[in-house]
Short mmCIF file of C-alpha atoms in Angstrom, two decimals:
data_model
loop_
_atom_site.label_atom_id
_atom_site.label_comp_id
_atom_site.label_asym_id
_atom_site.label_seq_id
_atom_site.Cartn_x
_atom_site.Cartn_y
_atom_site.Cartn_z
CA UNK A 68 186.84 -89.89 -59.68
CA UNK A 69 184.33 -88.29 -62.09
CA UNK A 70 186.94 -88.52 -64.80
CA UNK A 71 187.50 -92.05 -64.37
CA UNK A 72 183.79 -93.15 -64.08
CA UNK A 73 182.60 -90.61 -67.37
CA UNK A 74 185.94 -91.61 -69.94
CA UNK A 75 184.15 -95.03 -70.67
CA UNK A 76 181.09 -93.09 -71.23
CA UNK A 77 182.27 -91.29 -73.89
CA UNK A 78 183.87 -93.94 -75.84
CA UNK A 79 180.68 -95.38 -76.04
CA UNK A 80 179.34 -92.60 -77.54
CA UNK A 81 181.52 -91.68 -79.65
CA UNK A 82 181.59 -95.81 -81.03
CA UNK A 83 177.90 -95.48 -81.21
CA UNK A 84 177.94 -92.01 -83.10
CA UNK A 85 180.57 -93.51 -85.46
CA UNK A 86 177.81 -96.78 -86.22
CA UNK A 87 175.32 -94.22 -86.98
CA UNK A 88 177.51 -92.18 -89.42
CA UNK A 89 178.58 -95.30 -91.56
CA UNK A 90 174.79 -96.78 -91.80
CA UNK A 91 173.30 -93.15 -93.25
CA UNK A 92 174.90 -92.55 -96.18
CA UNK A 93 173.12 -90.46 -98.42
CA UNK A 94 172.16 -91.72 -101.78
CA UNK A 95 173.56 -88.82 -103.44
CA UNK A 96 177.13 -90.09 -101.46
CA UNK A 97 177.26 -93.01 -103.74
CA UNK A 98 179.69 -93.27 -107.00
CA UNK A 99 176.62 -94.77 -108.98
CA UNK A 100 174.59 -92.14 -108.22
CA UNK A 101 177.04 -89.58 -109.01
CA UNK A 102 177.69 -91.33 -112.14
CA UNK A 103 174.21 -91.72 -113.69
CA UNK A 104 173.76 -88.25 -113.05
CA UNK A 105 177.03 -87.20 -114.75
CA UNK A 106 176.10 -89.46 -117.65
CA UNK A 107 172.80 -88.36 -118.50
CA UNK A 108 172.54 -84.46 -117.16
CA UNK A 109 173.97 -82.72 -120.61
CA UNK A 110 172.65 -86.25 -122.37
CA UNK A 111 170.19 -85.28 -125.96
CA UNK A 112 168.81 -88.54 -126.78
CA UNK A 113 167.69 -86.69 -129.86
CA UNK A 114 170.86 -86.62 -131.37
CA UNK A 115 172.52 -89.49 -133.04
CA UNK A 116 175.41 -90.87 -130.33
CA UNK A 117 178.82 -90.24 -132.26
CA UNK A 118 181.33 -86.91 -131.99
CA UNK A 119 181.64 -87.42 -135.99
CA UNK A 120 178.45 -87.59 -137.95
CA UNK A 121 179.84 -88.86 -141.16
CA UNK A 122 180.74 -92.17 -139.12
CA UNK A 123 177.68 -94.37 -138.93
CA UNK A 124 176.58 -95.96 -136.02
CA UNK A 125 177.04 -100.16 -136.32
CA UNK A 126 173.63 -102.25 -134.54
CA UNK A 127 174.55 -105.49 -133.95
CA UNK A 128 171.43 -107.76 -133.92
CA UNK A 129 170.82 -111.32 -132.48
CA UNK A 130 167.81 -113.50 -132.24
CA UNK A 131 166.33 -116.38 -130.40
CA UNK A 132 163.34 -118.78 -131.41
CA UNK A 133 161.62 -119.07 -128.38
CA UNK A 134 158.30 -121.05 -128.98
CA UNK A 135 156.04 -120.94 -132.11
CA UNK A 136 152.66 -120.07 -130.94
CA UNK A 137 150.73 -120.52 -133.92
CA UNK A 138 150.22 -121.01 -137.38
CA UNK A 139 147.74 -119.28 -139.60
CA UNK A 140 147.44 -121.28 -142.77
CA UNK A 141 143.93 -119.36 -143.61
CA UNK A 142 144.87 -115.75 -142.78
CA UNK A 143 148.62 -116.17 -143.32
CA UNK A 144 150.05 -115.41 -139.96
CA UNK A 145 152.63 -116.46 -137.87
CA UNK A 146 152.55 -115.84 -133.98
CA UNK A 147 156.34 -116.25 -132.69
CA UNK A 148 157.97 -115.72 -129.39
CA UNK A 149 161.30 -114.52 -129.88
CA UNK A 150 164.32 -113.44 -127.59
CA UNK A 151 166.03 -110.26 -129.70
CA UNK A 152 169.21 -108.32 -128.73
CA UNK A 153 170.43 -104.99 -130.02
CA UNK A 154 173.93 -103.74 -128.70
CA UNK A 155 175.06 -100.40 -130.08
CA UNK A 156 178.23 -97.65 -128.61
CA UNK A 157 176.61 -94.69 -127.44
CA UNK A 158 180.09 -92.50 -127.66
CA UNK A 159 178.30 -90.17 -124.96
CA UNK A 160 177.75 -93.13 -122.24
CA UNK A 161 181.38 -93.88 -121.57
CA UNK A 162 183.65 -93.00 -117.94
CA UNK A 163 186.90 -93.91 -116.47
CA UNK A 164 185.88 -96.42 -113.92
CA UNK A 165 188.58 -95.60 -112.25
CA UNK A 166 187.22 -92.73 -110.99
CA UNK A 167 183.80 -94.46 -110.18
CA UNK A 168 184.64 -96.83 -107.45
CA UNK A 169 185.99 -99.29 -110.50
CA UNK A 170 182.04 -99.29 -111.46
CA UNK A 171 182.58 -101.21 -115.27
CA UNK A 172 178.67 -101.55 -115.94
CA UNK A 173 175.38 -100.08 -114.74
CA UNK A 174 171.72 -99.87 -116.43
CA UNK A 175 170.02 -97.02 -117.25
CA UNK A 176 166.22 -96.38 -118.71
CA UNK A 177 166.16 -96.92 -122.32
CA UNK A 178 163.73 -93.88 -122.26
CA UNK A 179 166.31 -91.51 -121.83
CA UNK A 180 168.80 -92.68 -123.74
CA UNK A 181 168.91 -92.52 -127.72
CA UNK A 182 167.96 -95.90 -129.40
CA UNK A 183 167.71 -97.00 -133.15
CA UNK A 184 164.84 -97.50 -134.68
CA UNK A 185 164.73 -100.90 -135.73
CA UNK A 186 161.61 -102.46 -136.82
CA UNK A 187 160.37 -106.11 -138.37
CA UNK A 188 158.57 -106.05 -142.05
CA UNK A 189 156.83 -108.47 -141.45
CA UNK A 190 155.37 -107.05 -138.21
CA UNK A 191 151.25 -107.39 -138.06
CA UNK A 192 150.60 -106.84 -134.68
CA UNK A 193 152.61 -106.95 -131.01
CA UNK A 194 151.06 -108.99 -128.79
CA UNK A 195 151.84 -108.45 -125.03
CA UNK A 196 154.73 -109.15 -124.11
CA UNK A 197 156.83 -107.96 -121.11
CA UNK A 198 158.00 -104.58 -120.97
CA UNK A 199 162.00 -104.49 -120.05
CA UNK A 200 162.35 -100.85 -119.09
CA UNK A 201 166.25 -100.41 -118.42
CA UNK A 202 169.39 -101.15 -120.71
CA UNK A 203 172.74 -102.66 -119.49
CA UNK A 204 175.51 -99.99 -120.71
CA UNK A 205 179.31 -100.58 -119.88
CA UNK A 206 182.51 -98.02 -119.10
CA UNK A 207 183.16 -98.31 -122.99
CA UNK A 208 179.76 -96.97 -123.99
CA UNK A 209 178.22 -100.28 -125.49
CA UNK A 210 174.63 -100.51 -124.67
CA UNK A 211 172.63 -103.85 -124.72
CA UNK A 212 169.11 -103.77 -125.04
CA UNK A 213 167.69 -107.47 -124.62
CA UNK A 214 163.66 -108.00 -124.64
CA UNK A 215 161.30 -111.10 -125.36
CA UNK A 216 158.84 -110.20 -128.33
CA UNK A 217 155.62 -111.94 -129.25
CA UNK A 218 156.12 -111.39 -132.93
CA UNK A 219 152.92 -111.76 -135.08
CA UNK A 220 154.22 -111.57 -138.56
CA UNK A 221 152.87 -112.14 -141.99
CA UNK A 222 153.78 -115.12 -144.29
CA UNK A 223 153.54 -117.12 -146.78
CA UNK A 224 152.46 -120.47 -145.80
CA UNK A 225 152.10 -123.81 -148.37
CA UNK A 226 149.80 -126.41 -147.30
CA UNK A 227 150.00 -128.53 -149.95
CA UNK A 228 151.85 -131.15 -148.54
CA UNK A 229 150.17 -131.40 -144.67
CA UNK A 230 150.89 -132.55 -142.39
CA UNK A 231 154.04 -133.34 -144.07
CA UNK A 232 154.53 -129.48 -144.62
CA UNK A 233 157.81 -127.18 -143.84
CA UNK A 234 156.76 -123.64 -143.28
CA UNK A 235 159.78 -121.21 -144.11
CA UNK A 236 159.24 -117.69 -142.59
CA UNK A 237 161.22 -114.67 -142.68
CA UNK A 238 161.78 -111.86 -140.23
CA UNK A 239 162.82 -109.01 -141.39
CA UNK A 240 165.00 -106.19 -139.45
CA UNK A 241 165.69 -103.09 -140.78
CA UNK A 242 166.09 -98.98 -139.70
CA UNK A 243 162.46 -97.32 -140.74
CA UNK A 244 164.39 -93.65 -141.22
CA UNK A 245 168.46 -93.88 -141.06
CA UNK A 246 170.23 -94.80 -143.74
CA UNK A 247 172.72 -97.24 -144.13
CA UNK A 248 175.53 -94.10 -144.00
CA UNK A 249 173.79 -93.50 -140.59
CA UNK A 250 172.56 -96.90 -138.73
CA UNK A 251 174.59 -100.00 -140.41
CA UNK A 252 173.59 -103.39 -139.09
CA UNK A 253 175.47 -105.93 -138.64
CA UNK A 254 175.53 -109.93 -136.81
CA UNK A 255 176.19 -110.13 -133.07
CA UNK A 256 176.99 -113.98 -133.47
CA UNK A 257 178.32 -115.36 -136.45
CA UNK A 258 175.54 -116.95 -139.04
CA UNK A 259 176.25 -120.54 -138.30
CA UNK A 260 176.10 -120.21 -135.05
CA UNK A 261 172.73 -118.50 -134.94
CA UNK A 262 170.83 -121.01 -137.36
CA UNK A 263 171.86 -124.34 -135.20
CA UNK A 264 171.20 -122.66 -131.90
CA UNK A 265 167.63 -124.25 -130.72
CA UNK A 266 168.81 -124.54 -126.80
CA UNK A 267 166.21 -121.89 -125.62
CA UNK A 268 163.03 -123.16 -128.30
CA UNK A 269 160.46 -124.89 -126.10
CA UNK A 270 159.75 -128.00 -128.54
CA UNK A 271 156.49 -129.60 -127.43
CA UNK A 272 154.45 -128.06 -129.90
CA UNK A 273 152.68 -128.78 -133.23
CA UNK A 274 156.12 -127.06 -134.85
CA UNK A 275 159.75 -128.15 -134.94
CA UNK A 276 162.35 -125.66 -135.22
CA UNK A 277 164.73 -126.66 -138.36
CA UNK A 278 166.56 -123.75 -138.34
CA UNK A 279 167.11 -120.42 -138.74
CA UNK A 280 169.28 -119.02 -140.94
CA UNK A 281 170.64 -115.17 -141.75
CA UNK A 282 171.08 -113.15 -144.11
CA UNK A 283 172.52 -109.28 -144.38
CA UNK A 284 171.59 -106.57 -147.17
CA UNK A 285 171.17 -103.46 -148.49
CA UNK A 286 167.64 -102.37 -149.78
CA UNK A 287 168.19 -99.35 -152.14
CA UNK A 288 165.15 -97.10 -152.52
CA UNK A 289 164.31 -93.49 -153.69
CA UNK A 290 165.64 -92.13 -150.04
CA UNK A 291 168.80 -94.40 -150.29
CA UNK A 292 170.41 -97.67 -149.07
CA UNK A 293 168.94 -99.64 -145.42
CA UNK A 294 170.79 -102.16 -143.85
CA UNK A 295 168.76 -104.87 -143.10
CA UNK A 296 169.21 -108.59 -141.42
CA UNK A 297 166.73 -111.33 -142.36
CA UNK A 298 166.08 -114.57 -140.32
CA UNK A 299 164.57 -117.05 -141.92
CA UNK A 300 162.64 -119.25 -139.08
CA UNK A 301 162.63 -123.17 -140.91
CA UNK A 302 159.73 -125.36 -139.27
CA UNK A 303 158.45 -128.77 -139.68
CA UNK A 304 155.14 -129.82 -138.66
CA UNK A 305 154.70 -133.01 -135.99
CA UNK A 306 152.67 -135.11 -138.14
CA UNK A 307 151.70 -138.23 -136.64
CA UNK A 308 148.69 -136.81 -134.31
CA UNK A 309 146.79 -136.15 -138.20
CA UNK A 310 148.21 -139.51 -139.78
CA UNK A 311 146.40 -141.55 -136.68
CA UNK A 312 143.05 -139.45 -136.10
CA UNK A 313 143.25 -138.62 -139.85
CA UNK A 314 144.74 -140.28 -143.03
CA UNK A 315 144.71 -143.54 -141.39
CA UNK A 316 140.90 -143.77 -140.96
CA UNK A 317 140.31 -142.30 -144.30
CA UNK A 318 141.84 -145.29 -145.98
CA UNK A 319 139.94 -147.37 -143.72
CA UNK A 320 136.83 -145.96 -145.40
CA UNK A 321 138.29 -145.97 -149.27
CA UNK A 322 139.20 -149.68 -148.36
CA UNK A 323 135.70 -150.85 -147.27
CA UNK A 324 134.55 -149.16 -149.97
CA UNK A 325 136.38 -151.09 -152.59
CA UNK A 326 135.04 -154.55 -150.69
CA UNK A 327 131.56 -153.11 -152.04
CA UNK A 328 132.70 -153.82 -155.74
CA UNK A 329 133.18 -157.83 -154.95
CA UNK A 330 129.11 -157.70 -154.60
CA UNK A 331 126.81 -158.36 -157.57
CA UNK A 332 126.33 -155.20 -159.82
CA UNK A 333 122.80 -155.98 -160.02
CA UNK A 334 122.33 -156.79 -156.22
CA UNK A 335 120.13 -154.34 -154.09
CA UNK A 336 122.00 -154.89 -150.93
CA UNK A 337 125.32 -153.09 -152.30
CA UNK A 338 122.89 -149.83 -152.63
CA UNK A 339 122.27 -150.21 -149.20
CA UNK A 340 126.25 -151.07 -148.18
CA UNK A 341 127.17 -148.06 -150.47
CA UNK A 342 124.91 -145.65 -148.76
CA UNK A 343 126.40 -146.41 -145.58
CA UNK A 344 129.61 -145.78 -146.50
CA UNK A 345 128.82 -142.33 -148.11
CA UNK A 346 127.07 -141.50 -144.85
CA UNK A 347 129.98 -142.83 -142.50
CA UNK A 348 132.45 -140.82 -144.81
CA UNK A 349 130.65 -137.31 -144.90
CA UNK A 350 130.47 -137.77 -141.35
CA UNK A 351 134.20 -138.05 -141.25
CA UNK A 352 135.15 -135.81 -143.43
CA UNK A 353 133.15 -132.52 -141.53
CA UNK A 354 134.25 -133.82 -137.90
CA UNK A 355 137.94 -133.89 -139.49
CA UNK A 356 136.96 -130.16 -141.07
CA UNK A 357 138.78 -128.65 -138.30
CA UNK A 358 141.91 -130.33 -138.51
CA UNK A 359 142.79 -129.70 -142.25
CA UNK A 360 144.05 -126.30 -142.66
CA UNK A 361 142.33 -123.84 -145.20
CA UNK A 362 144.68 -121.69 -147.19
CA UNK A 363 143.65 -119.27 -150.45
CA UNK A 364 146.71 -120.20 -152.19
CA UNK A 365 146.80 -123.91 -152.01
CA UNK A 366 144.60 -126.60 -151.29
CA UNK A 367 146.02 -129.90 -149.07
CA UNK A 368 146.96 -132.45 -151.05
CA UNK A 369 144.48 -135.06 -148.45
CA UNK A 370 141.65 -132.45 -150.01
CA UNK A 371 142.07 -133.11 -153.62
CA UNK A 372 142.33 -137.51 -152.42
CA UNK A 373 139.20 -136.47 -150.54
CA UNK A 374 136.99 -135.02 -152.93
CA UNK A 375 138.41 -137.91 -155.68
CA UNK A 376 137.39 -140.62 -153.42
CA UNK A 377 133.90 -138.82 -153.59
CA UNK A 378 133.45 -138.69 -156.57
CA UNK A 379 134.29 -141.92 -157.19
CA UNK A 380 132.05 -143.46 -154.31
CA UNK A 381 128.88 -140.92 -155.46
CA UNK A 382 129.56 -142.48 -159.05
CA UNK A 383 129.86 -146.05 -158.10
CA UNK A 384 126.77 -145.56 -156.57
CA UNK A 385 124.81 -143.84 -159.34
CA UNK A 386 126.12 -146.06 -161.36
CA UNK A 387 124.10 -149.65 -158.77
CA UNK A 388 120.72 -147.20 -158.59
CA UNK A 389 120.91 -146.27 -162.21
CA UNK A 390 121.03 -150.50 -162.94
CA UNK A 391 119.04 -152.13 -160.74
CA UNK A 392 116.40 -149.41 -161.63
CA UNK A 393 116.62 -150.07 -165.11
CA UNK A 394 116.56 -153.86 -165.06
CA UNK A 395 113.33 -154.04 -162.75
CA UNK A 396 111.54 -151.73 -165.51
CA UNK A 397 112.83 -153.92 -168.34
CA UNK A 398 111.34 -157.36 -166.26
CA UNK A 399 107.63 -155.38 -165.65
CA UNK A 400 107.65 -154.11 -169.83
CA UNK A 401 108.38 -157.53 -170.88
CA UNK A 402 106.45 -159.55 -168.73
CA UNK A 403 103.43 -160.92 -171.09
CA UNK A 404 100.99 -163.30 -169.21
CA UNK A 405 99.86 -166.06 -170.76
CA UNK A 406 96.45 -165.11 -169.31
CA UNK A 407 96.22 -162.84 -172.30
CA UNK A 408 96.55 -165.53 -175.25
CA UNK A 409 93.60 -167.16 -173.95
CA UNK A 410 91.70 -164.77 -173.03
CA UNK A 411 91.66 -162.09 -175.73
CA UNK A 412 94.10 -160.50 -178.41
CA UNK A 413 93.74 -157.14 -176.81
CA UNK A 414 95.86 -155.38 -175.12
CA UNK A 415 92.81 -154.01 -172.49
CA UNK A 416 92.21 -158.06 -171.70
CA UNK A 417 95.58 -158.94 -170.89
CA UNK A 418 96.22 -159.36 -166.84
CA UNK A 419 99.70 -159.39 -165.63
CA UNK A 420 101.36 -161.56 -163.20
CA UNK A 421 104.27 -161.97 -160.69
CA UNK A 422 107.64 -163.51 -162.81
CA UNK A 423 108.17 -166.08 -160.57
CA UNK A 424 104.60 -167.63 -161.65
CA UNK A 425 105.36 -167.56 -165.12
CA UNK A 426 106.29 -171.35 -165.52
CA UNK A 427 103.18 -172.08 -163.49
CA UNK A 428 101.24 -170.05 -165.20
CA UNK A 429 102.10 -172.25 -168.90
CA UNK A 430 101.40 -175.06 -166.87
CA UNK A 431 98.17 -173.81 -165.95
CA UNK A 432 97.48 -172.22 -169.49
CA UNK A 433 97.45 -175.59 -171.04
CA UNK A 434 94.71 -176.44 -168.59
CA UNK A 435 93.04 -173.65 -169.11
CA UNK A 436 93.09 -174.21 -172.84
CA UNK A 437 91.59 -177.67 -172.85
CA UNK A 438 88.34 -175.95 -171.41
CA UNK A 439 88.12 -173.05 -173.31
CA UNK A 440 89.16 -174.84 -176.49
CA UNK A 441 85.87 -177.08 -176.35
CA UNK A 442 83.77 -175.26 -178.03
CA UNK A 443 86.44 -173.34 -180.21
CA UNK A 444 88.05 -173.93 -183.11
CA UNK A 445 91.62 -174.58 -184.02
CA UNK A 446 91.97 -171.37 -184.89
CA UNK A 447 91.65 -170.41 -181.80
CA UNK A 448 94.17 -172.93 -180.31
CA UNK A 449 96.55 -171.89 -182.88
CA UNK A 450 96.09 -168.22 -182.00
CA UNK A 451 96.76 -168.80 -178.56
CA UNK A 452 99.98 -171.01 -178.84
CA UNK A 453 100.94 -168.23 -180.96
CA UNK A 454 101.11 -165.34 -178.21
CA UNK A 455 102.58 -167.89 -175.84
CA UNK A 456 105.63 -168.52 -178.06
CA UNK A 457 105.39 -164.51 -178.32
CA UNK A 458 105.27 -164.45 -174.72
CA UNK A 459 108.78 -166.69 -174.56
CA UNK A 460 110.34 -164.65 -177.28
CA UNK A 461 109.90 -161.98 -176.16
CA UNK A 462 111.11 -162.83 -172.10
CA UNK A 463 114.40 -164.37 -174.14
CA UNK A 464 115.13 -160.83 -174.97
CA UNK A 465 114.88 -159.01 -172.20
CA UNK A 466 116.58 -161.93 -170.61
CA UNK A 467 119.55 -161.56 -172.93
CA UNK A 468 119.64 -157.66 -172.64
CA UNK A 469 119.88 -158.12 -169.11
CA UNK A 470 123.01 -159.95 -169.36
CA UNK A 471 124.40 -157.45 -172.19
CA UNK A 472 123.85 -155.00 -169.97
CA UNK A 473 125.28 -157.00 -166.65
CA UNK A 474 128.33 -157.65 -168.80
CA UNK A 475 128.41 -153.85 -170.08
CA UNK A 476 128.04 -152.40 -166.22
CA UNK A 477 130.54 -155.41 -165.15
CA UNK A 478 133.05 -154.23 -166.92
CA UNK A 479 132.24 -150.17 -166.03
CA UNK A 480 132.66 -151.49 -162.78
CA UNK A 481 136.09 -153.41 -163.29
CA UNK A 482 137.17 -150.02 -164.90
CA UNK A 483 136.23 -148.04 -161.75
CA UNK A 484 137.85 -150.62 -159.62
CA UNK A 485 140.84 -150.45 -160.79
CA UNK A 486 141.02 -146.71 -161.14
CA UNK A 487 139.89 -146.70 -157.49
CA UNK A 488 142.71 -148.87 -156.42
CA UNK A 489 144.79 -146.70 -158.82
CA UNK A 490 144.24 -143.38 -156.84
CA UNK A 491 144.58 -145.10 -153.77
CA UNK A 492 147.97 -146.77 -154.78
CA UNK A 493 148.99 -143.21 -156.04
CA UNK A 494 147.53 -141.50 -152.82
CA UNK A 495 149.32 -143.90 -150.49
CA UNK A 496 152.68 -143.75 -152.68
CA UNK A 497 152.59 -139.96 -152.48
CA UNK A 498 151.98 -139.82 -148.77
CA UNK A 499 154.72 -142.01 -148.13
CA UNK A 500 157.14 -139.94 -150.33
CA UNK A 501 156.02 -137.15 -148.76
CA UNK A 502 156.86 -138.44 -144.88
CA UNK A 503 160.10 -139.88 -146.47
CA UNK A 504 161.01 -136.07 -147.73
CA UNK A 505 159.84 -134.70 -144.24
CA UNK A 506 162.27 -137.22 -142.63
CA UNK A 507 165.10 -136.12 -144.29
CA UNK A 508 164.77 -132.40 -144.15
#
């Protein structure tokens, strides 16, 4: 009876018992455990991975344009965020998976493994970027190392033509100690396919990724040859933000300007239209500071239209103070009153008048005359109709050097006209050329 009731018992147990065993397994049961430990206990990551140390080790390289962060013109830097992978045989990381419960792959901390030493030329400064602590290695020994770099590298950047520009920076990688009979480098991907391969770049920036081409050599120095693998990053700047906010109000201005030469030389109100438009353009041109780039080595070609534009608006308008100045002191010299005839011969007796009351003013001299004449003598008539006719002489020639000089600053100002329009023909032309160029690139 006992039997009976205490046999189910103990298959329960012994069910339960078994449950337990399979769900506490020991780490240090498990083939990957066992197999990272037999991989890296008698592992030197000091030494160089190959059984024969006259046979280099081969770094295949591979790189993605991410995003371009920014563009330096002034200081000549490039900020980049690039996708780079290194794969490499480590002849001391390989197994018979076979004897690993079929395990093919497994990752392992690139801290305790040996890895080259490849570096960018270019590199200025590492920005922070996440820190990928493991490597992927497979049965075979091939180790990939894959990380995302925020690359701040130095180049040469032309400005010359913005915002029509094409920036074309290189990346340089290359072993800082082994030589090429030690590390060789070599492409992961084929060329072709690397330089058309945009799917990962994030375009919705300033920049547009072109391309990104590749290139392997050997640099020979005093220590020997280094492999090295250059990427050329091709980018195109989005200009139409700086043509609205920028060139197109610029021309604006030049064109308003121009409507100022279709007013009278001689005519105070283009002073005053002038001024307005020098103010409204230096304005302009320091709120719009900002936008142009600055660069050492070259100067936009916008800056050079800029300051010509300036120069030829600070001229123009010399050019109206400089006249109308000149004519209003040639009217007050040669204004001679006919007060003076009849009055005196001296200079200290002669009062001067407004020149709009001059023809009044012979009208009234004639009445005047008739008085004073009474008791004179014709001598004294004939005096005074001499220093009118003097008078009318005298406002013929200022009269007629007035017009030479209308006719002489007329055509100054035709000539400045049409070298205006000239510049901004040329200007426009250019700009045009330039987008047409960026468009085909």
């Amino acid at each position: 009876m006992l039997a009976s009731v205490m046999a189910p018992l103990w298959a329960c147990i012994l069910v339960a018992a078994g449950i337990l065993a399979t769900d506490t397994h020991h780490p240090r049961d498990s083939a990957l455990y066992h197999l990272s430990k037999q991989l890296l206990q008698n592992y030197h990551k000091e030494v160089r991975p190959v059984y024969n140390w006259t046979k280099a080790t081969t770094v295949y390289l591979d790189l993605f344009v991410h995003a371009i962060l920014d563009v330096d013109a002034e200081n000549q830097i490039l900020k980049t965020s690039v996708w780079y992978r290194e794969v490499w045989n480590d002849e001391f990381l390989s197994w018979n998976s076979s004897l690993f419960d079929e395990i093919r792959e497994i990752s392992l901390p690139l801290s305790a493994i040996w890895a080259p030493d490849i570096i960018i030329n270019e590199f200025m400064d590492v920005e922070r970027s996440p820190d990928l602590p493991y490597v992927y290695v497979n049965s075979s020994g091939t180790i990939e190392n894959s990380k995302t770099i925020k690359v701040v590298s130095a180049c040469s950047l032309e400005t010359y033509a913005f915002p029509f520009d094409v920036q074309n920076c290189s990346l340089t990688f290359k072993s800082i100690l082994h030589t090429v009979e030690d590390v060789d480098l070599a492409f992961l991907r084929s060329p072709e396919d690397i330089k058309r391969d945009k799917k990962v770049f994030l375009n919705d920036s300033e920049w547009e990724l072109l391309s990104v081409s590749s290139t392997y050599s050997i640099l020979q120095s005093s220590a020997g040859g280094f492999a090295q693998i250059q990427f050329n990053v091709v980018m195109r700047r989005h200009p139409l933000v700086y043509v609205v906010s920028l060139l197109i109000p610029s021309i604006f201005l030049m064109l308003v300007d121009l409507g100022s030469f279709y007013m009278p030389p001689n005519c105070q109100a283009r002073i005053v239209f002038k001024t307005s438009v020098l103010v409204g353009y230096t304005v302009f041109r320091v709120n719009m500071s900002n936008q142009v780039p600055r660069s050492v080595g070259s100067t936009p070609l916008i800056g050079h239209f800029f300051s010509i534009c300036m120069a030829f608006l600070v001229l123009s308008l010399a050019k109206s103070i400089v006249l109308v100045k000149f004519l209003h002191d040639e009217r007050r010299g040669g204004q001679q009153q006919p007060f003076l005839c009849l009055r005196g011969n001296t200079d200290a007796d002669r009062p001067r008048v407004e020149p709009r009351a001059q023809h009044a003013l012979i009208t009234e001299s004639s009445f005047y005359g008739e008085h004073l004449a009474q008791p004179g003598t014709l001598k004294e008539i004939w005096s005074q109709l001499q220093c009118i006719s003097n008078y009318l002489q005298t406002q013929d020639q200022t009269d007629q050097q007035e017009a030479e000089w209308l006719v002489l600053l007329s055509r100054f100002d035709r000539l400045l006209f049409r070298s205006y329009l000239f510049m901004l023909g040329l200007y426009t032309i250019t700009l045009c050329s330039l987008w047409a160029l960026w468009g085909g690139v």
